[in-house]
PDB file of C-alpha atoms in Angstrom:
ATOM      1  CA  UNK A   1      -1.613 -16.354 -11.198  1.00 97.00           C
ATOM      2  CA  UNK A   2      -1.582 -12.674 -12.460  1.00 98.00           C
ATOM      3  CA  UNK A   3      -1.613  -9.901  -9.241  1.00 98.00           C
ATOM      4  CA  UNK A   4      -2.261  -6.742 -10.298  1.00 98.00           C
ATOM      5  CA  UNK A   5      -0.455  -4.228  -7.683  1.00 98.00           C
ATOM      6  CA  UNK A   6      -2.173  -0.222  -7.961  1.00 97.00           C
ATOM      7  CA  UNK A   7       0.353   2.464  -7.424  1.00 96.00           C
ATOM      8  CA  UNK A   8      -1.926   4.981  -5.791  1.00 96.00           C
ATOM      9  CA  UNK A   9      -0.346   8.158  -7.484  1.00 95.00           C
ATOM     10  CA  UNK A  10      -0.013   8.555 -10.960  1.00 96.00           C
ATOM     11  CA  UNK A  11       4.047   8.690 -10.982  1.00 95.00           C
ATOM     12  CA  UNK A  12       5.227   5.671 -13.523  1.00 95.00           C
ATOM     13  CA  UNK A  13       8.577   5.585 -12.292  1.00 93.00           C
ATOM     14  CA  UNK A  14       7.016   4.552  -8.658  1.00 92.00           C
ATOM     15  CA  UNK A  15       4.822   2.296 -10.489  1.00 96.00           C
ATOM     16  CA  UNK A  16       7.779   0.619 -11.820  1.00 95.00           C
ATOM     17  CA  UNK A  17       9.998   0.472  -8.614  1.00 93.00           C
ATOM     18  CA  UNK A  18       6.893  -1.317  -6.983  1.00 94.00           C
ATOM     19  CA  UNK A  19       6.349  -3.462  -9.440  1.00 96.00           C
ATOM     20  CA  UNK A  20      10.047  -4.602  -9.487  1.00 95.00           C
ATOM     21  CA  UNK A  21       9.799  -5.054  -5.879  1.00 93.00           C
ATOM     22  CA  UNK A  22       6.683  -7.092  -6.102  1.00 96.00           C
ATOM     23  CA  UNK A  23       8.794  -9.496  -8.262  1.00 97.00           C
ATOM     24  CA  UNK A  24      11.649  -9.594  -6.386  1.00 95.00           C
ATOM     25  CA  UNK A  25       9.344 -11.514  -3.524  1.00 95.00           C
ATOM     26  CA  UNK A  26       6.361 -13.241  -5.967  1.00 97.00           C
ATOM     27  CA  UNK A  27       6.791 -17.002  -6.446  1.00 95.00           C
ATOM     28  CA  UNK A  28       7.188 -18.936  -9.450  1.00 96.00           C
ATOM     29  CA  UNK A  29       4.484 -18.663 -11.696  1.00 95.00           C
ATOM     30  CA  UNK A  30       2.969 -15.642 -10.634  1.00 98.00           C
ATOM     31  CA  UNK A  31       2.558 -12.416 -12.546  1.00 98.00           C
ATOM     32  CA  UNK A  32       2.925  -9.096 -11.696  1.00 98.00           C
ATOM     33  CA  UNK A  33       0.960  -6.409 -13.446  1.00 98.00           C
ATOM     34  CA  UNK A  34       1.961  -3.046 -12.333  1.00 98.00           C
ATOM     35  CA  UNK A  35      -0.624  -0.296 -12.570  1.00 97.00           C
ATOM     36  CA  UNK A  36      -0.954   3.608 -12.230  1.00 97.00           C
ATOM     37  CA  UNK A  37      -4.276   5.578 -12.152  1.00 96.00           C
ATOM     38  CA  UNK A  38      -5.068   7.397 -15.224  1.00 93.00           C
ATOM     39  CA  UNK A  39      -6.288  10.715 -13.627  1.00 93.00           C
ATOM     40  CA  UNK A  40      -5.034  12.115  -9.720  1.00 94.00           C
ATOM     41  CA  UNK A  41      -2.216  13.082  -7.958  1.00 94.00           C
ATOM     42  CA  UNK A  42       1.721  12.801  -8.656  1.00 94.00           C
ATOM     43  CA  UNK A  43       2.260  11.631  -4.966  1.00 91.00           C
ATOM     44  CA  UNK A  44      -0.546  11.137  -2.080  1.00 91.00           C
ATOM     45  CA  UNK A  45       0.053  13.158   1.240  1.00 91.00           C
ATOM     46  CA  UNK A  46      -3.049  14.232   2.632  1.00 92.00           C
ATOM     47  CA  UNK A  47      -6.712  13.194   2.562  1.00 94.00           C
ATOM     48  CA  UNK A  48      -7.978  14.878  -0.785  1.00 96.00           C
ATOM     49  CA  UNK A  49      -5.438  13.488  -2.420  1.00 95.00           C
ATOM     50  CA  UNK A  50      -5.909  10.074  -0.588  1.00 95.00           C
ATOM     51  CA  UNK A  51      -9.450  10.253  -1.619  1.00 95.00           C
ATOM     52  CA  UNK A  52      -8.763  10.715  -4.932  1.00 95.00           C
ATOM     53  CA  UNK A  53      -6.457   7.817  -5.174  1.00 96.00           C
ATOM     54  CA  UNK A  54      -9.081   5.542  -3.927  1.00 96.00           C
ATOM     55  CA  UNK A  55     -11.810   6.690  -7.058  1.00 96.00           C
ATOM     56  CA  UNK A  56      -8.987   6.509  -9.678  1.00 96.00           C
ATOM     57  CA  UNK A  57      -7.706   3.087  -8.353  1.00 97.00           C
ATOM     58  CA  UNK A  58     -11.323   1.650  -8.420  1.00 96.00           C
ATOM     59  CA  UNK A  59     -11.245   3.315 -12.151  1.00 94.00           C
ATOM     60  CA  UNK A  60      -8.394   1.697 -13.277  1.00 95.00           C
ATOM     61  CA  UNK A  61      -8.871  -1.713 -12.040  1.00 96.00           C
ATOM     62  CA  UNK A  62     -12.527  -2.292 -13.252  1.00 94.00           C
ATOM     63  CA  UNK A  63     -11.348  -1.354 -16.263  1.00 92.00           C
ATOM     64  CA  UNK A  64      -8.221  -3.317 -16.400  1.00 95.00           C
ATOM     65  CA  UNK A  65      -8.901  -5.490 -19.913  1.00 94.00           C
ATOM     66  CA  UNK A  66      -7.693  -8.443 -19.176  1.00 96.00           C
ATOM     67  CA  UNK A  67      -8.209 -11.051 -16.085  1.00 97.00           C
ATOM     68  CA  UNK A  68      -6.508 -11.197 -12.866  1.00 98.00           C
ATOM     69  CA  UNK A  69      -6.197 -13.178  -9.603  1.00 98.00           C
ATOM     70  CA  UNK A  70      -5.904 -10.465  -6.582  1.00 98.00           C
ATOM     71  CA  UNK A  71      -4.835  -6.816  -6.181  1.00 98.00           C
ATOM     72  CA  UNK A  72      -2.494  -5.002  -4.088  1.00 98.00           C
ATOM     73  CA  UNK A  73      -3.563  -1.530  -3.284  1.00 97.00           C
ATOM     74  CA  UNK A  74       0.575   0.127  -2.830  1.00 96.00           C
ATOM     75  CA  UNK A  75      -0.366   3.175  -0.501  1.00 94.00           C
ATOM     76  CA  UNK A  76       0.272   3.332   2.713  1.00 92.00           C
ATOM     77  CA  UNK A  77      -2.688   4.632   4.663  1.00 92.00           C
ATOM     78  CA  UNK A  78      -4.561   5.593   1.396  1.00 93.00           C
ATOM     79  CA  UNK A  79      -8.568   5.128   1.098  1.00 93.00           C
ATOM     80  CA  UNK A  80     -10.295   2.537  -1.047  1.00 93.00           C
ATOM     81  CA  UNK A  81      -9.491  -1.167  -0.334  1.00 96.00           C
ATOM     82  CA  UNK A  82     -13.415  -0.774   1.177  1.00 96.00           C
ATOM     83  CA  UNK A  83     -14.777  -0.077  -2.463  1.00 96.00           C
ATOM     84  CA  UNK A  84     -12.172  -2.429  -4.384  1.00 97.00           C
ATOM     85  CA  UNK A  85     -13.897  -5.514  -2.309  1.00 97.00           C
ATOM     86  CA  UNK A  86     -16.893  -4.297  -2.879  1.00 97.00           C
ATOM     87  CA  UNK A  87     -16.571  -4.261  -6.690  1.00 96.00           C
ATOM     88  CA  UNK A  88     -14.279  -7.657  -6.710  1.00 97.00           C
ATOM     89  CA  UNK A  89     -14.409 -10.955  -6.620  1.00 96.00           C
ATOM     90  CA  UNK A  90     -10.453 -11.972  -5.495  1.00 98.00           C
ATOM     91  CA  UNK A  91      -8.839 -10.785  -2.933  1.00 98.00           C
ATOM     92  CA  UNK A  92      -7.858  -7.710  -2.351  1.00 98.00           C
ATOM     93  CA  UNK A  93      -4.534  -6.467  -0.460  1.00 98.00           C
ATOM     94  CA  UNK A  94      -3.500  -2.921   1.123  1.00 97.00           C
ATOM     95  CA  UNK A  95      -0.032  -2.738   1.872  1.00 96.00           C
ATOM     96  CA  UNK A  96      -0.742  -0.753   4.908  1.00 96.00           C
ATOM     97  CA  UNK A  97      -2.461  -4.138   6.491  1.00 97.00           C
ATOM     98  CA  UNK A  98      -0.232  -6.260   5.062  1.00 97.00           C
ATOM     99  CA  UNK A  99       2.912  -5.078   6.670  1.00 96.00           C
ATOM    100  CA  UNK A 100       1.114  -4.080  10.088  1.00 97.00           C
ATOM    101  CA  UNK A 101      -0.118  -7.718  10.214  1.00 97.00           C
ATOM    102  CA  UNK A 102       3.172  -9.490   9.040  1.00 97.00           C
ATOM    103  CA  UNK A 103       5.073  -6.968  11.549  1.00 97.00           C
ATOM    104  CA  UNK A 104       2.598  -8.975  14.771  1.00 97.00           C
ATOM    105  CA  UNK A 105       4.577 -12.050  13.822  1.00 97.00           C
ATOM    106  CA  UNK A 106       8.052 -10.842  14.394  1.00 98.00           C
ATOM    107  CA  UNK A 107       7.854  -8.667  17.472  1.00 97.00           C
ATOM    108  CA  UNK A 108       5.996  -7.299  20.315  1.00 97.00           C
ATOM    109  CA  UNK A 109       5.710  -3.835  19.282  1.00 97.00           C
ATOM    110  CA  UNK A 110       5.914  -2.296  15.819  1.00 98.00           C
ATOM    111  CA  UNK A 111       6.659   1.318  14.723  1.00 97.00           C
ATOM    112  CA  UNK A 112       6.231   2.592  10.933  1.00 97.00           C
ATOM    113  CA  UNK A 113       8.185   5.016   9.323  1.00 96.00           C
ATOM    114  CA  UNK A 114       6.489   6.951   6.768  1.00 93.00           C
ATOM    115  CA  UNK A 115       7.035  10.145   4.920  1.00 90.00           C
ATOM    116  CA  UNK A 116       5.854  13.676   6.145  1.00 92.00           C
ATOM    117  CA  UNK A 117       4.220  14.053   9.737  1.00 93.00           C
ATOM    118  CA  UNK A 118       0.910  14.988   8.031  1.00 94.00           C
ATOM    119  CA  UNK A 119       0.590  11.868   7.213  1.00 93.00           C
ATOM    120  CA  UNK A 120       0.830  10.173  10.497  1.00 95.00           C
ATOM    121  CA  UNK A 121      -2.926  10.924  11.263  1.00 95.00           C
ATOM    122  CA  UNK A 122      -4.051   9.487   8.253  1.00 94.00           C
ATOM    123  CA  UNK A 123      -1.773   6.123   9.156  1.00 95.00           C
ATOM    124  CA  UNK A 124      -2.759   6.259  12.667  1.00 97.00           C
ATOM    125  CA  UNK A 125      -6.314   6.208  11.399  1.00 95.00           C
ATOM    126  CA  UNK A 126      -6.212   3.361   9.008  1.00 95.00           C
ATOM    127  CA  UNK A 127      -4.371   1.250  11.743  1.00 96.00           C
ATOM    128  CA  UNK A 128      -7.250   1.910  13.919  1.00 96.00           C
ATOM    129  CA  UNK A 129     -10.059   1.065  11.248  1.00 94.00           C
ATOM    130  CA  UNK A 130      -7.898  -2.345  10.471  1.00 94.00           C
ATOM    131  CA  UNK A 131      -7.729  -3.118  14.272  1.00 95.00           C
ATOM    132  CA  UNK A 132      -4.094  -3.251  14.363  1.00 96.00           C
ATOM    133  CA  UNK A 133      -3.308  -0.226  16.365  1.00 96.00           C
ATOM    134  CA  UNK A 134      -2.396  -2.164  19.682  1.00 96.00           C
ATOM    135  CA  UNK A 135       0.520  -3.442  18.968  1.00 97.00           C
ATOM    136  CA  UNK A 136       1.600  -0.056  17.195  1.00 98.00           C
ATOM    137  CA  UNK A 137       4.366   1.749  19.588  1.00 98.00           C
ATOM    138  CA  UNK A 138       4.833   4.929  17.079  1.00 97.00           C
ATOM    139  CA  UNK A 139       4.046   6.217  13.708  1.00 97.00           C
ATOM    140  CA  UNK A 140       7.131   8.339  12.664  1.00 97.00           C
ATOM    141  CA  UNK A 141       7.561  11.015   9.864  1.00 95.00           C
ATOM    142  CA  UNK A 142      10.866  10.656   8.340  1.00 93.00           C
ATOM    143  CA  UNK A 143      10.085  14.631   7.061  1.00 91.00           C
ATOM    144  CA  UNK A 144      10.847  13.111   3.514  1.00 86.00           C
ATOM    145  CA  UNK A 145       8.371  13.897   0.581  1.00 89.00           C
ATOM    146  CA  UNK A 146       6.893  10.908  -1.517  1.00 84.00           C
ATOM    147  CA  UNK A 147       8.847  12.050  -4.891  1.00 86.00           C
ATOM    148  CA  UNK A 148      11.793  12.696  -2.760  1.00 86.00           C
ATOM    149  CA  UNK A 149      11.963   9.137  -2.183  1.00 83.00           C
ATOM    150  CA  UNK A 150      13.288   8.955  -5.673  1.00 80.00           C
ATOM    151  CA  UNK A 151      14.582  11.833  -6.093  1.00 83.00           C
ATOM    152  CA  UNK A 152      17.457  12.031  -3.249  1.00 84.00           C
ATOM    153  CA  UNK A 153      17.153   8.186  -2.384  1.00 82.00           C
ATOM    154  CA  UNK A 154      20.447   8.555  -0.265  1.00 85.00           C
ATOM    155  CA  UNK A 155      18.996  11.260   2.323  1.00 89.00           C
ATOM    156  CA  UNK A 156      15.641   9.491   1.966  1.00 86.00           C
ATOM    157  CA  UNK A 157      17.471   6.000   3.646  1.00 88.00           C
ATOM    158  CA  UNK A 158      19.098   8.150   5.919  1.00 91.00           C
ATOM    159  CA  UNK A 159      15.957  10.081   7.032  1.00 92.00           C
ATOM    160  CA  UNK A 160      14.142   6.808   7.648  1.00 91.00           C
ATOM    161  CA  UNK A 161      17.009   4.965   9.526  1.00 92.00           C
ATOM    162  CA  UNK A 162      17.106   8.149  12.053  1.00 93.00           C
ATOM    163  CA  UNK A 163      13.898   7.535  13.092  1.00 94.00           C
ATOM    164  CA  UNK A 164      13.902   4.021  12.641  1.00 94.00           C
ATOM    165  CA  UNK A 165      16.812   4.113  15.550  1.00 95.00           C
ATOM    166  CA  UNK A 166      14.624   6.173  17.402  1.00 96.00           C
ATOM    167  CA  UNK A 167      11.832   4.078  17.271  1.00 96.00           C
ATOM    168  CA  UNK A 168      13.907   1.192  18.701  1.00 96.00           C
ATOM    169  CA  UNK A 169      15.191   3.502  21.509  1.00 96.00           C
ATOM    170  CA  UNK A 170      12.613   5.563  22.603  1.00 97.00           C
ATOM    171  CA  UNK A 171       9.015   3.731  21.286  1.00 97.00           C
ATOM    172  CA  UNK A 172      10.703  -0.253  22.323  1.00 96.00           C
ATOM    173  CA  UNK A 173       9.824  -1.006  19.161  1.00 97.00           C
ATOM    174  CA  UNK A 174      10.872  -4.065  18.259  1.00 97.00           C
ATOM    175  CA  UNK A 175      10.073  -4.352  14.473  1.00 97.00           C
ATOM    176  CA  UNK A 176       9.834  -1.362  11.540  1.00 97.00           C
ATOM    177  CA  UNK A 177       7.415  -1.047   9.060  1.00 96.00           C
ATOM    178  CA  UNK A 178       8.168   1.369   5.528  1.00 92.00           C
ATOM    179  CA  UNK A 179       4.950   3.779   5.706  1.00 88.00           C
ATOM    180  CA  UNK A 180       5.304   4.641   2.014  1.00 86.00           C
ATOM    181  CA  UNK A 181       4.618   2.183  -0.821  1.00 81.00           C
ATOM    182  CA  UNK A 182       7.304   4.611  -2.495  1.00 80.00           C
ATOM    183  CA  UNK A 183       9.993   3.388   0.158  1.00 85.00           C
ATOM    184  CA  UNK A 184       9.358  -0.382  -1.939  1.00 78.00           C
ATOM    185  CA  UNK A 185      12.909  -2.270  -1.624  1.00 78.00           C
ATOM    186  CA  UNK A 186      14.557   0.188   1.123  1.00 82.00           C
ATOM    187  CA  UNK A 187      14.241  -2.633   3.842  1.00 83.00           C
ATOM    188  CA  UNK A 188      17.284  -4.603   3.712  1.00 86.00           C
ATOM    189  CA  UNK A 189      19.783  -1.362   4.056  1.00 85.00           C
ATOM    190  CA  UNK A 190      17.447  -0.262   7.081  1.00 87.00           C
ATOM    191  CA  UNK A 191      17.666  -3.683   8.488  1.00 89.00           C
ATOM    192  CA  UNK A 192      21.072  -3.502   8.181  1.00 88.00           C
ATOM    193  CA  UNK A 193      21.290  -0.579  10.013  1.00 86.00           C
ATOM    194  CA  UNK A 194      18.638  -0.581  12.532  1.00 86.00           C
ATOM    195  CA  UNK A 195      18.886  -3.708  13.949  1.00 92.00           C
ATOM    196  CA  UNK A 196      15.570  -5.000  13.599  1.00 94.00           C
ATOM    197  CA  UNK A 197      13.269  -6.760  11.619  1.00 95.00           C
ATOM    198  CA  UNK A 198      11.795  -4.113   8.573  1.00 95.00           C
ATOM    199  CA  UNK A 199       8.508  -5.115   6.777  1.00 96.00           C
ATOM    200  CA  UNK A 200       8.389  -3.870   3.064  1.00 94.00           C
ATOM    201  CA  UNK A 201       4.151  -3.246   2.779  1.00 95.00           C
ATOM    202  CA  UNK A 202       4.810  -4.520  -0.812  1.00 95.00           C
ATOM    203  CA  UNK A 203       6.705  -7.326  -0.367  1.00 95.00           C
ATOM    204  CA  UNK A 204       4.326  -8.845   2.264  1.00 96.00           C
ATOM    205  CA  UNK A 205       1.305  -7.969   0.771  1.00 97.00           C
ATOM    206  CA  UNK A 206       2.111  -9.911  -2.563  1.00 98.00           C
ATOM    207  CA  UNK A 207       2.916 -12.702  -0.049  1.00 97.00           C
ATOM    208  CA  UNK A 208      -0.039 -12.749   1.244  1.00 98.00           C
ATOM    209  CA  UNK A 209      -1.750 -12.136  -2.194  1.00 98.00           C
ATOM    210  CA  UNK A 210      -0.412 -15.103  -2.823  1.00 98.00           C
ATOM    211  CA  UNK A 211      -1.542 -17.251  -0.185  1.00 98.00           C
ATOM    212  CA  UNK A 212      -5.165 -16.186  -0.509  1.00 98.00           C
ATOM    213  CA  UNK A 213      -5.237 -17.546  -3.923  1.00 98.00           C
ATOM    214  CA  UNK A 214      -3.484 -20.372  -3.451  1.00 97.00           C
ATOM    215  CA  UNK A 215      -5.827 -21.230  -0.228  1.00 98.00           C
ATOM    216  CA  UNK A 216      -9.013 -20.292  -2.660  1.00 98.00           C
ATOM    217  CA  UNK A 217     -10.500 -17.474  -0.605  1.00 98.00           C
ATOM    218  CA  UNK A 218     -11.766 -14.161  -1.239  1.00 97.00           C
ATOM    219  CA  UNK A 219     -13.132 -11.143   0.647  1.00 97.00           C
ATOM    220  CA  UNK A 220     -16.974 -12.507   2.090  1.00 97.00           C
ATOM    221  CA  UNK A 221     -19.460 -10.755   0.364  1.00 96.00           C
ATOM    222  CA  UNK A 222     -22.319 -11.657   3.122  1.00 95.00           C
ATOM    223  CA  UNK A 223     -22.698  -8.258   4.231  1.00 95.00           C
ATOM    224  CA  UNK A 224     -19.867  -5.454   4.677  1.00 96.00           C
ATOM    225  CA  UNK A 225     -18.220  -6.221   1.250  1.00 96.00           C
ATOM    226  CA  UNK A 226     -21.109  -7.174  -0.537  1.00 97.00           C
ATOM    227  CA  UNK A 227     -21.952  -5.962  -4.376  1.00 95.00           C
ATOM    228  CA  UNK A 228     -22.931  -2.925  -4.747  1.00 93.00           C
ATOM    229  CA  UNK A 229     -26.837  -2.829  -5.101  1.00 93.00           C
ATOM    230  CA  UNK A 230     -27.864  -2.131  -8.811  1.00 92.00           C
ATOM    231  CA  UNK A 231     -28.725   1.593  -9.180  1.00 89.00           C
ATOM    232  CA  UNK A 232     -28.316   4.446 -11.327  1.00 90.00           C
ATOM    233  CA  UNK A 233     -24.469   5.724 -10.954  1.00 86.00           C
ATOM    234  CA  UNK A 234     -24.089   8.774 -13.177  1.00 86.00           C
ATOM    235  CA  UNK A 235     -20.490   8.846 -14.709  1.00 81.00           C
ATOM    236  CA  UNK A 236     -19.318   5.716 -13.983  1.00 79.00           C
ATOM    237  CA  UNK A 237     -16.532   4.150 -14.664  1.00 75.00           C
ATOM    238  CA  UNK A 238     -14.923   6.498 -15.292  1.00 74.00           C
ATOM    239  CA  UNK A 239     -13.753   7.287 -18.844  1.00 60.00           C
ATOM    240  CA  UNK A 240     -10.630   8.961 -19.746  1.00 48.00           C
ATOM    241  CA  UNK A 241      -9.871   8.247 -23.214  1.00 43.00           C
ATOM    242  CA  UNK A 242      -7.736  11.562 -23.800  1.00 47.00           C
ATOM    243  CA  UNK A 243      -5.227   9.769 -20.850  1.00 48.00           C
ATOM    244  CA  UNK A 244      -3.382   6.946 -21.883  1.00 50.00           C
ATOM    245  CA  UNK A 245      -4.019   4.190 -19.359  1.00 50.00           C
ATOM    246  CA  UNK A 246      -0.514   2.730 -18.348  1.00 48.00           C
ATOM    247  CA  UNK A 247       0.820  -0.286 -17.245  1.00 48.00           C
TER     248      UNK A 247
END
């Protein structure tokens, strides 16, 4: 099977670091097809930028030449899994589900850990939309940038196991979730170090990914998800020829 996985900002060396964490966990016989917008932001922290992410995703798959079997959207809290099953036929995966979800199986409670504390709204948000704010105990800003990530990954572990700890403390929660599709492959030294179980969003949505095609479902297209109606859309897809669409 061939899973394409969306990097929601248009940074390639993020695109690459998820990608090689989404085949550090895919099964034999699966492909991974990393992806990166050809028009947006360098790094997704607040809601224009989330909303932009979600129209150049939906670009850049739909145009995608060649056929695939499901796609992971790799933002945490970012806009536009609702218009990718719309315009899809296999499944499609947001990271931010896919770790809340996997988290229910391993504890009680779950806290994520994401990047700056303006994004906890938007997190806190999409948790609520998904249904799967219950069994949240905290969402936690590790006061790390997105491109900082990368850029001082040392501080950026150490930032995230702070708050990870506290989480355990103070919140009782009993499982962590990475809030940052950027934070792809950090789990094992925070596991290490906090104690508890820590869901990678990538890692279990390809999982899951995987499952859905294996099982032969898809997103229903009865009602909610169903095509869009045929209709006059001016512009679109989107065409940016003078951008070279990468991979």
């Amino acid at each position: 099977m061939r899973i394409l996985v969306a990097n929601v900002n248009t940074t390639q060396s993020m695109t690459d670091s998820i990608a090689a964490q989404a085949r550090s966990i895919a099964g034999p016989g699966t492909e991974i097809v990393g992806v990166t917008p050809r028009f947006g932001a360098d790094s997704c922290e607040g809601n224009f930028e989330s909303y932009l992410a979600a129209i150049a995703v939906m670009d850049r798959v739909v145009n995608y030449p060649e056929p695939f079997d499901a796609v992971i959207q790799a933002g945490y809290g970012e806009h536009g899994r609702e218009g990718l099953q719309e315009l899809l036929d296999v499944p499609v995966v947001d990271i931010t589900e896919a770790a809340a979800s996997t988290a229910m199986f391993l504890g009680h409670k779950y806290s994520v850990v994401t990047t700056l504390d303006r994004a906890v709204p938007l997190i806190e948000d999409r948790l609520k939309l998904a249904g799967l704010d219950a069994r949240c105990a905290s969402v936690r800003a590790s006061g790390m940038a997105v491109l900082e990530l990368e850029e001082e990954p040392e501080r950026a572990v150490e930032a995230i196991i702070e708050q990870a700890l506290l989480a355990v403390r103070e919140d009782k929660a009993e499982v962590i979730v990475l809030g940052c599709g950027g934070m792809a492959g950090l789990d094992e030294q925070i596991r290490q170090r906090a104690g508890v179980p820590v869901v990678d969003g990538v890692a279990a949505a390809v999982t899951i990914a995987e499952s859905l095609v294996r099982m032969r479902l898809s997103t229903s297209k009865v009602r909610t998800y169903a095509t869009p109606r045929p209709k006059t859309v001016i512009g679109w897809p989107l065409v940016a020829a003078d951008v070279p669409a990468a991979q």
